[in-house]
XYZ file of C-alpha atoms in Angstrom:
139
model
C 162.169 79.848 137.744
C 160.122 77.546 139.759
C 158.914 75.063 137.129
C 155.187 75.352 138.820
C 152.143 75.448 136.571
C 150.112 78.709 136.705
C 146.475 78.217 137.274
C 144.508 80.946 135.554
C 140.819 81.341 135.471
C 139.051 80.810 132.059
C 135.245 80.589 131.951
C 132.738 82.844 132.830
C 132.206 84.305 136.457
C 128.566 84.705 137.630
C 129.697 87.626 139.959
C 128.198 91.223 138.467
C 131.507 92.713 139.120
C 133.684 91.547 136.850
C 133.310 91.342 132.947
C 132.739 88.264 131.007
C 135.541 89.216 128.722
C 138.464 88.701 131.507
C 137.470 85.109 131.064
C 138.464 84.452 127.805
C 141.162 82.524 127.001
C 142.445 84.391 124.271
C 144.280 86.583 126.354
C 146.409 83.292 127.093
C 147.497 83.545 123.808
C 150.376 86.906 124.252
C 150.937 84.880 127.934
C 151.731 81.621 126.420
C 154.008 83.322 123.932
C 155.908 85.731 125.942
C 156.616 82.966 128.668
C 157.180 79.616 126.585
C 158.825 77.911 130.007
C 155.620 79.092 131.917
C 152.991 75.820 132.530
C 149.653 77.459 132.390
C 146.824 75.560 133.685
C 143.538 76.959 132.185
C 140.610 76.708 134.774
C 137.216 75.808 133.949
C 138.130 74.940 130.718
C 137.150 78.577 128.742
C 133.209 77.508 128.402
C 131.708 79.177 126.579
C 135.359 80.044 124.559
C 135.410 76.170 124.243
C 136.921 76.757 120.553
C 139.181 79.751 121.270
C 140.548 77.665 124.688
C 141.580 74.365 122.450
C 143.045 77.305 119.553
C 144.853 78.215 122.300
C 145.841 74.569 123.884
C 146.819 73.351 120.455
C 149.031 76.460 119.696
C 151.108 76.274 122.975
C 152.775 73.148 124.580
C 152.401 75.186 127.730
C 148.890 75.382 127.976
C 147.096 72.798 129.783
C 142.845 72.716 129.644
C 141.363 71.776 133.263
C 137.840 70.512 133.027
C 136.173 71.469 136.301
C 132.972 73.970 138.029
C 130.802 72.098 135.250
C 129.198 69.194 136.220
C 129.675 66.556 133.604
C 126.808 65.742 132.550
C 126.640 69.113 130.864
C 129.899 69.128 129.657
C 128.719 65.794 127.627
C 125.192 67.278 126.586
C 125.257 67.769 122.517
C 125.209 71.215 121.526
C 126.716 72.749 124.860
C 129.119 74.342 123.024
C 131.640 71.490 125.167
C 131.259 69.011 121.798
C 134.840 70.505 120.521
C 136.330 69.689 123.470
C 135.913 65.628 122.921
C 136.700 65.907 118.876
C 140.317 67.569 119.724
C 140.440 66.404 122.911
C 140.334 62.969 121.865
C 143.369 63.970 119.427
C 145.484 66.806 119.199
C 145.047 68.113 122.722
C 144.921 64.885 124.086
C 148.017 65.098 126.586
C 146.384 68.648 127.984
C 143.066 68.302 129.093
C 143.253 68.121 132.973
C 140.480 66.556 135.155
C 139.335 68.244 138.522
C 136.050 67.523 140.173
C 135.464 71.293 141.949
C 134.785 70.019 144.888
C 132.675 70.834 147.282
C 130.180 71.525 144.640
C 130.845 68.420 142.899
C 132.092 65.379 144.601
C 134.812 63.278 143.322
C 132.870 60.712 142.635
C 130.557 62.500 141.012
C 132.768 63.815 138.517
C 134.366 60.916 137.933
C 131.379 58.784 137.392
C 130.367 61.615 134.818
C 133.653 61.742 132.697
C 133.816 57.339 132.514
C 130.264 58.225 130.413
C 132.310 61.213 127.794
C 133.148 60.158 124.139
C 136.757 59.295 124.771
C 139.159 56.974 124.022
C 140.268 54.941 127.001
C 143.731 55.649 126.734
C 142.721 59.023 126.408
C 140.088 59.028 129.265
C 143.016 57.841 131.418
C 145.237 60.646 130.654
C 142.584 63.046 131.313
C 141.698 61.455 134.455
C 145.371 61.340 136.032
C 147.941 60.855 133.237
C 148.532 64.440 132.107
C 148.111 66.053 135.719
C 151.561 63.687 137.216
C 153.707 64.742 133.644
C 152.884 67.942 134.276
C 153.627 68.258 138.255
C 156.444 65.859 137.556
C 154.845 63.055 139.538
């Protein structure tokens, strides 16, 4: 009823309390279904779900991928288990990848710096970089 995007956490959590398995973001899937008008923002970007978070992405118009809590340079490292994210990213999935630089851990600057150096298009750097977050909060 609000038209506000839902940020949900996908990634793993490094506290011993919680499961890995509430992470995944194939519980987005029955979310993203049952709610089609519902803007879910998926935090952290699903690592290391990185295939089953773009499934997901690709499926739903409502699901948006936010890159942050990794530092960059990581996320562009071969063999990560990130290198999906740039092959769809740079295509299909293209208007939902979301930048955030998870600050204070990792400055702004920092984060940008290390996303100018990922394997993307520029028009599609720029949409993951500022473009998709103003559609989506109707900037």
């Amino acid at each position: 009823e609000l038209d506000i995007p839902v940020l949900l956490h996908t990634s793993l959590t490094l506290t011993r309390e919680l499961m890995l398995d509430y992470g995944r973001p194939i519980y987005l899937d029955e979310v993203a279904k049952d709610f089609p008008e519902l803007k879910i923002v998926a935090v952290h970007g699903g690592w290391p779900w990185v295939l089953e978070m773009i499934a997901v992405a690709w499926k739903y118009p409502n699901v948006y991928i936010e890159i942050s809590g990794t530092m960059p340079k990581y996320i562009a490292t071969p063999n990560s288990g990130w290198d999906p994210l740039f092959v769809y990213g740079n295509t299909v999935i293209q208007d939902r990848v979301l930048w955030a630089s998870n600050w204070p851990m990792i400055t702004p600057k920092e984060s940008i710096e290390g996303v100018m150096q990922f394997p993307l298009k520029e028009t599609v750097r720029k949409k993951w970089l500022g473009e998709n977050a103003a559609r989506l909060l109707k900037l």
